[in-house]
Short mmCIF file of C-alpha atoms and ligand atoms in Angstrom, two decimals:
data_model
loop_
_atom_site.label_atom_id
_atom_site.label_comp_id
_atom_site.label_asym_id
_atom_site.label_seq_id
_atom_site.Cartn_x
_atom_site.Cartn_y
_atom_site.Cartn_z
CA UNK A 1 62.56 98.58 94.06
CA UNK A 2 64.47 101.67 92.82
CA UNK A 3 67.72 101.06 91.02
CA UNK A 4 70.69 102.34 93.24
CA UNK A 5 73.23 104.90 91.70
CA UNK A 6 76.63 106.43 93.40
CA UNK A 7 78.23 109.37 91.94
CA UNK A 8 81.29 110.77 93.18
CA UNK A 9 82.13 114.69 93.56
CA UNK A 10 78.37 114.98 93.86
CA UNK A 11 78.32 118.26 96.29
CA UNK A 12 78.72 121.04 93.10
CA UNK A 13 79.28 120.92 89.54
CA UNK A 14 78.31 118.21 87.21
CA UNK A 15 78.14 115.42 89.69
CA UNK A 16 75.32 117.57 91.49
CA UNK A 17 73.48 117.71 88.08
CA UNK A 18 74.07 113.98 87.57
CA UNK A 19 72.74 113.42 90.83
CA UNK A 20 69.96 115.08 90.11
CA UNK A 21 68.96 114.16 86.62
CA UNK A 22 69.29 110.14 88.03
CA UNK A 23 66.85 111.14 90.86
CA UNK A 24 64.62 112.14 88.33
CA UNK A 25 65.24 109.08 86.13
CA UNK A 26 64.07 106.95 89.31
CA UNK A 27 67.42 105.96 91.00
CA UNK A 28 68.05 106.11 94.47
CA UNK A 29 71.18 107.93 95.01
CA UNK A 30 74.41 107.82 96.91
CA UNK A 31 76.37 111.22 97.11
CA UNK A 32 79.79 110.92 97.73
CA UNK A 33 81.75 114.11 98.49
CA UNK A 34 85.53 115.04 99.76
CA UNK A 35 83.53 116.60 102.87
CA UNK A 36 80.03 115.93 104.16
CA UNK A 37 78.19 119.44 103.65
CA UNK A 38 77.81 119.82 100.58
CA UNK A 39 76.80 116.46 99.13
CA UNK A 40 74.32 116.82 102.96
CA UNK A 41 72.62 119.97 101.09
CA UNK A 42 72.43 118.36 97.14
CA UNK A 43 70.90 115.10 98.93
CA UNK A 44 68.19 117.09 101.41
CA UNK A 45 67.40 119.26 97.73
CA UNK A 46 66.62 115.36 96.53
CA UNK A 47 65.12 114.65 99.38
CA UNK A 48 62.56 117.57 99.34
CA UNK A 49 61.88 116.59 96.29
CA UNK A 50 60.26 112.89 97.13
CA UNK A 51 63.65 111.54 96.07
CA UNK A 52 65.82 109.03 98.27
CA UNK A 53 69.23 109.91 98.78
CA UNK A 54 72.13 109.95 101.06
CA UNK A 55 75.31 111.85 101.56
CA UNK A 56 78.67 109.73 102.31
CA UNK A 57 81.96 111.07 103.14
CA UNK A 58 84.85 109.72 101.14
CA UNK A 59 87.99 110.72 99.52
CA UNK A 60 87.91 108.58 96.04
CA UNK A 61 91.94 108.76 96.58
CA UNK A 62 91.51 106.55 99.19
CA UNK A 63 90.84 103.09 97.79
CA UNK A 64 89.46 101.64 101.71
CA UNK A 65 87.09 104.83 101.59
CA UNK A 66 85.96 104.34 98.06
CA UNK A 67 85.25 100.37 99.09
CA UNK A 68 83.32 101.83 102.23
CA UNK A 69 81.44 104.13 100.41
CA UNK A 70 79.86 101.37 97.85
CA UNK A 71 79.24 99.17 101.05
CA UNK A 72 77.30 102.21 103.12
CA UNK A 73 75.10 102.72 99.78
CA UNK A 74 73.85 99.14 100.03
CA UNK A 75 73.46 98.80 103.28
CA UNK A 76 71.50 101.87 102.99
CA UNK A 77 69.33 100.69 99.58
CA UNK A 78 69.60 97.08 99.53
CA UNK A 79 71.11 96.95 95.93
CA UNK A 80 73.59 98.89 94.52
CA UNK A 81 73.40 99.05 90.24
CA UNK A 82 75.64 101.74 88.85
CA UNK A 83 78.48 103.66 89.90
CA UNK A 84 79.77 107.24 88.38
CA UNK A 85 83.33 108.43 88.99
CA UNK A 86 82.62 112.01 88.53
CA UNK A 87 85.27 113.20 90.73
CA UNK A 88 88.47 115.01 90.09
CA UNK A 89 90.97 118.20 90.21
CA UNK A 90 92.06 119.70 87.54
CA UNK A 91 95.98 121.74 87.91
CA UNK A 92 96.45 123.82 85.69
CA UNK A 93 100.25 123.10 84.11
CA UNK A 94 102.07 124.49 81.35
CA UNK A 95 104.71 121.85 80.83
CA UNK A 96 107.61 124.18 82.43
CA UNK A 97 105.71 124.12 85.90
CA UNK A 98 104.64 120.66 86.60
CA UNK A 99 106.13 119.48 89.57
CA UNK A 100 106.18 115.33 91.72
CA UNK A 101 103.93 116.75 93.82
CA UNK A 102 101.17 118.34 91.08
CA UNK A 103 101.33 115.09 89.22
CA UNK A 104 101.25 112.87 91.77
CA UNK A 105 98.02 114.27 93.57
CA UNK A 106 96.37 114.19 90.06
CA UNK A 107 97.11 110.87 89.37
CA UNK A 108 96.07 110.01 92.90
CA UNK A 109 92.54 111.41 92.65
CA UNK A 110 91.88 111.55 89.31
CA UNK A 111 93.25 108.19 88.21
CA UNK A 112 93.21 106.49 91.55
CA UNK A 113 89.99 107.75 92.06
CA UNK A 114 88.49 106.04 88.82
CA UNK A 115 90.41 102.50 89.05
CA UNK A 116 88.82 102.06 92.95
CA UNK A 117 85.54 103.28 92.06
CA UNK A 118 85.78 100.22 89.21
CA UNK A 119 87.45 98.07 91.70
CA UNK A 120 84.59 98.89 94.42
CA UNK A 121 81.89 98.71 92.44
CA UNK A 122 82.47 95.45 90.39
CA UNK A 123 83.32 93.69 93.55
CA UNK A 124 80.04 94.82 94.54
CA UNK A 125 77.66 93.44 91.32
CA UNK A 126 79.95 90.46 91.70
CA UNK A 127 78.84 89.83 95.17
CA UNK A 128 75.18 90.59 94.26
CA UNK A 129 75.85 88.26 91.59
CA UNK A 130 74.03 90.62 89.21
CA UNK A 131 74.76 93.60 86.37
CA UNK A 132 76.11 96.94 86.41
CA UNK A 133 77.28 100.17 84.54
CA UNK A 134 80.30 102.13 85.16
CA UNK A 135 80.43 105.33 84.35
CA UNK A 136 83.91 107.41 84.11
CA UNK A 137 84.64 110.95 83.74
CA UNK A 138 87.18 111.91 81.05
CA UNK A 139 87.18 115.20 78.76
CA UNK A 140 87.69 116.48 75.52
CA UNK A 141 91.04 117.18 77.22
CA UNK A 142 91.07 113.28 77.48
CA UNK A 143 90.72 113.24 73.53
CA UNK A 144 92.86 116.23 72.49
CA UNK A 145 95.70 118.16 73.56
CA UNK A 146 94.71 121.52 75.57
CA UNK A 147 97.77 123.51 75.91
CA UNK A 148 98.30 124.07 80.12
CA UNK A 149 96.64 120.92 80.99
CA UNK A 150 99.80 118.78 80.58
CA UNK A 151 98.74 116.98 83.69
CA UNK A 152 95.19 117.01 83.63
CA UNK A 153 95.24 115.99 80.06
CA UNK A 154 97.27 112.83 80.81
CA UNK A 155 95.07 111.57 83.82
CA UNK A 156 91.77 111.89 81.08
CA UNK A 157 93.69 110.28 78.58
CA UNK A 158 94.37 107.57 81.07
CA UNK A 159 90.75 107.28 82.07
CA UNK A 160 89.90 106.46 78.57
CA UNK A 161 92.50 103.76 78.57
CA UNK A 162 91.10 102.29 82.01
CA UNK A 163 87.96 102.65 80.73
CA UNK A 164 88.36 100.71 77.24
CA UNK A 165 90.24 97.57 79.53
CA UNK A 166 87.98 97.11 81.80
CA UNK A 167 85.29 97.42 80.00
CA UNK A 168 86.67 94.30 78.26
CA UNK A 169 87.95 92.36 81.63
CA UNK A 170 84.66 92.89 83.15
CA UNK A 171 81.83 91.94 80.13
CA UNK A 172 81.39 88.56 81.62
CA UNK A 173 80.40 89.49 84.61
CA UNK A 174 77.59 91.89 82.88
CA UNK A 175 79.22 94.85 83.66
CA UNK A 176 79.33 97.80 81.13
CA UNK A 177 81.81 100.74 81.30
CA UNK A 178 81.65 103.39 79.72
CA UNK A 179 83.43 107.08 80.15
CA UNK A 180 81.84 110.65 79.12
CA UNK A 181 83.78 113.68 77.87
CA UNK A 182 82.53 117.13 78.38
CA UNK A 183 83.68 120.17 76.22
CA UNK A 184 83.69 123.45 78.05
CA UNK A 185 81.28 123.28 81.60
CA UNK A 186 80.21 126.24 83.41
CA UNK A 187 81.24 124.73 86.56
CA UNK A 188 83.64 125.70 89.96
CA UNK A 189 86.17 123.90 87.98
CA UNK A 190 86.28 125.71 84.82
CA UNK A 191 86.17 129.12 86.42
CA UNK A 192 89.04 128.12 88.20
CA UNK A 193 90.54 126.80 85.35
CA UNK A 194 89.93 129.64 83.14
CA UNK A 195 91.01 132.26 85.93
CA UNK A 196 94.40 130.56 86.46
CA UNK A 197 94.91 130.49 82.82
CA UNK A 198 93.92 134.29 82.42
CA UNK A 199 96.34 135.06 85.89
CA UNK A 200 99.01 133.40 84.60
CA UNK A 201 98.94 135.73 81.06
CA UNK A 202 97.93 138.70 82.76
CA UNK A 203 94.68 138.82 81.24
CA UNK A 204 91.11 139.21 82.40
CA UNK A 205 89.12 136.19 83.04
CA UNK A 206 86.79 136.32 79.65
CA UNK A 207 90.00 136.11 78.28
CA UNK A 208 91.09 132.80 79.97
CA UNK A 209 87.58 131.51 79.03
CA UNK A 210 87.65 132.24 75.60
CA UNK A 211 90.92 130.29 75.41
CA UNK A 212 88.60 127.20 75.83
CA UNK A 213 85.45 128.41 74.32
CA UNK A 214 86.43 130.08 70.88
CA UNK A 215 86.38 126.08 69.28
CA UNK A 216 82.86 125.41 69.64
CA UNK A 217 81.05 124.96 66.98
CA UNK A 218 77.55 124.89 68.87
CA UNK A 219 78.40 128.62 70.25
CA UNK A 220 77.97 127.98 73.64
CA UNK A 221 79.40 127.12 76.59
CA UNK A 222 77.46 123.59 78.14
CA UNK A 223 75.94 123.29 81.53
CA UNK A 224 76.26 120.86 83.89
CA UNK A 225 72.58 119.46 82.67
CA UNK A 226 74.18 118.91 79.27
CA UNK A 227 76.62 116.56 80.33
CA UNK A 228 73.94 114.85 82.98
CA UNK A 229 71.64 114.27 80.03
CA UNK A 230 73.93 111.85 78.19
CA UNK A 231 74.99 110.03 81.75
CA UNK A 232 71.41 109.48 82.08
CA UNK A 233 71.65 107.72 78.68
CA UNK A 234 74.61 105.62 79.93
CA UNK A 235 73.48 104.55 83.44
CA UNK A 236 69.58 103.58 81.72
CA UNK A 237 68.71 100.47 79.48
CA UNK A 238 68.82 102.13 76.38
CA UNK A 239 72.65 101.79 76.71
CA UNK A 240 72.94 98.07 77.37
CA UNK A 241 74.95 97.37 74.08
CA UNK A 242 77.64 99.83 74.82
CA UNK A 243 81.01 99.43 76.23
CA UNK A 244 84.44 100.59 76.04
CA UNK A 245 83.22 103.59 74.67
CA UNK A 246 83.52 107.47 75.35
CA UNK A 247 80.79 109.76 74.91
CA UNK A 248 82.02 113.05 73.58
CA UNK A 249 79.73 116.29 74.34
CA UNK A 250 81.83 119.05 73.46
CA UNK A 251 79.27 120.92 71.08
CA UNK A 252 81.26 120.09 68.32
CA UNK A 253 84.93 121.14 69.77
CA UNK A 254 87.56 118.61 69.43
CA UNK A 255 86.72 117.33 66.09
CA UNK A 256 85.31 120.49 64.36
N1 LIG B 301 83.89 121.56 84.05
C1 LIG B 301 84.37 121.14 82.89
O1 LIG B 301 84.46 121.94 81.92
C2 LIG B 301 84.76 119.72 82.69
C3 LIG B 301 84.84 118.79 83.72
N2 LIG B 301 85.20 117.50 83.45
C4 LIG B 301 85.29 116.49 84.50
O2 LIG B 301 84.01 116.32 85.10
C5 LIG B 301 84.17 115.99 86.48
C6 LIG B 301 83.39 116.98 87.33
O3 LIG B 301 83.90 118.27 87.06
P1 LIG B 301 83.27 119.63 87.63
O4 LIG B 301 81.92 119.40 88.12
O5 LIG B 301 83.52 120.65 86.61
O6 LIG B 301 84.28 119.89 88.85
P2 LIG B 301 84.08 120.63 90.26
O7 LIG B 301 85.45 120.93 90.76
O8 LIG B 301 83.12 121.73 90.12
O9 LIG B 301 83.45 119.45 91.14
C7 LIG B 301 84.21 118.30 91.40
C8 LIG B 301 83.83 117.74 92.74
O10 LIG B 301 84.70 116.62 93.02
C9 LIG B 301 85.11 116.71 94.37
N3 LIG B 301 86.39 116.03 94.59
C10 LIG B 301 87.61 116.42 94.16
N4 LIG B 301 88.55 115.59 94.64
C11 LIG B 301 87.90 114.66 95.37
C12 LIG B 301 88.32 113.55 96.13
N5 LIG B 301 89.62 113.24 96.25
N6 LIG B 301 87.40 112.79 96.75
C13 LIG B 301 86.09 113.11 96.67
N7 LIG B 301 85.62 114.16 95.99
C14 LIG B 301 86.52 114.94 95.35
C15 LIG B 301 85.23 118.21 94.63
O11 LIG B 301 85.22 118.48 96.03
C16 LIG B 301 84.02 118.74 93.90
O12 LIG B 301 82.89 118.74 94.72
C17 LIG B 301 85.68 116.01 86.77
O13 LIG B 301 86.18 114.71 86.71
C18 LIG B 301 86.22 116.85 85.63
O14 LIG B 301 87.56 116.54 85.37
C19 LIG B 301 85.51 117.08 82.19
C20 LIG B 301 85.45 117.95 81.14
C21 LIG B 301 85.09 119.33 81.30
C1 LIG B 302 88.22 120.93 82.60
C2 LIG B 302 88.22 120.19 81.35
O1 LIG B 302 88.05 119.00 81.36
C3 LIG B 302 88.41 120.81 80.12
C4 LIG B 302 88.83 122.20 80.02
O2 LIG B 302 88.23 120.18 79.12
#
């Protein structure tokens, strides 16, 4: 029987590409999304493709919908083995600007997000009464301070933190958690990102892109593939060892 994956924020971006790359690794897959169409068209792409996969509204904010979510993918599988928290918003926030409101949503979703997805999904092994990896998304802005991401920054620092705890509360129960870090994706996200940053300084949007990119010491911006590559490595076998840990792929950014 296949081995059952569910990544969050699967409809664009680097969840789609994780999605992906674990259909091709030989999981089944469980595509959670915000809204149904999106994560409907990634899963029908798998689909095409021989692959098994469904689509499964949920807002990871919403710790009932996140606990729903894990329980549709088993009921639709039979087993249910790793879980990704790939979703999350990213304000942009020079310190002067960040409001309650901004840093309360982002806690919400990006740090609420990842503790139910942990919550969900080790409730679930426990009840199967087998193993399972956890895998969070954090940043190099979770590792480093990126000037404008005051708020961001703090929820992928946080992840980190959740990530290195439970990683320890939940060994004896066999399950691993790890985090990853991307540098610099050419995603939705980090247009956005990089346009907001350029708007706000009056500059064009190369500009606002640069801002990120001029660190790396690989010379190129990654793609969502990149940073699916090394989840691959954390949901498979050849990562058994590992936990606690975060997996930086910056191309050499943060600590060049
Ligand atoms: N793009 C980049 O350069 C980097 C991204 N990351 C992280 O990787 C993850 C994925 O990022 P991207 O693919 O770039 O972002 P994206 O914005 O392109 O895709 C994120 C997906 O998550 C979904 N989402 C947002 N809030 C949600 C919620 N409350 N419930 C369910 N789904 C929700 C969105 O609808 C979207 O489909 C995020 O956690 C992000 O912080 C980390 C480092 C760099
Ligand atoms: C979006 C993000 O995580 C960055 C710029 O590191």
């Amino acid at each position: 029987m296949k081995k059952v994956a569910l990544i969050t924020g699967a409809g664009q971006g680097i969840g789609e590409a994780i999605a992906k790359r674990l259909h091709h690794d030989g999981f089944a897959v469980a595509l959670v999304g915000r809204t149904l169409d999106k994560v409907e068209a990634v899963a029908k792409e798998i689909q095409n493709d021989h692959g098994d996969a469904i689509a499964i509204q949920a807002d990871v904010a919403e710790r009932d919908e996140v606990f729903a979510a894990v329980q549709k993918a088993y009921d639709h599988f039979g087993d249910f083995n790793v879980m990704v928290n790939n979703a999350g918003v990213a304000p942009t926030t020079p310190i002067f600007e960040v409001t309650p409101e901004v840093l309360a949503e982002a806690e919400r979703i990006n740090v609420g997000g990842t503790v139910w997805g942990i919550q969900a999904a080790a409730t679930m092994f426990k009840k199967l009464g087998h193993s399972g990896k956890i895998i969070n998304a954090s940043s190099q802005a979770g590792m480093t301070g990126n000037p404008n991401l005051t708020v961001y920054g703090s929820t992928k620092f946080a992840i980190r933190g959740i990530t290195e705890t439970t990683a320890k509360e939940l060994a004896d129960d066999g399950i691993t958690v790890n985090a990853f870090c991307p540098g610099i994706v050419v995603t939705p996200m980090m247009n956005d990102i990089a346009q907001q940053v350029a708007d706000k300084a009056g500059k064009p949007f190369e500009w606002g892109m640069e801002q990120f990119a001029k660190d790396i010491a690989l010379k190129r911006l990654s793609q969502p593939e990149d940073v699916a590559g090394c989840v691959s490595y954390l949901a498979g076998p050849d990562s058994n060892y590992m936990t606690g840990q975060s997996l930086l792929i910056d191309g050499g950014m943060v600590f060049n």
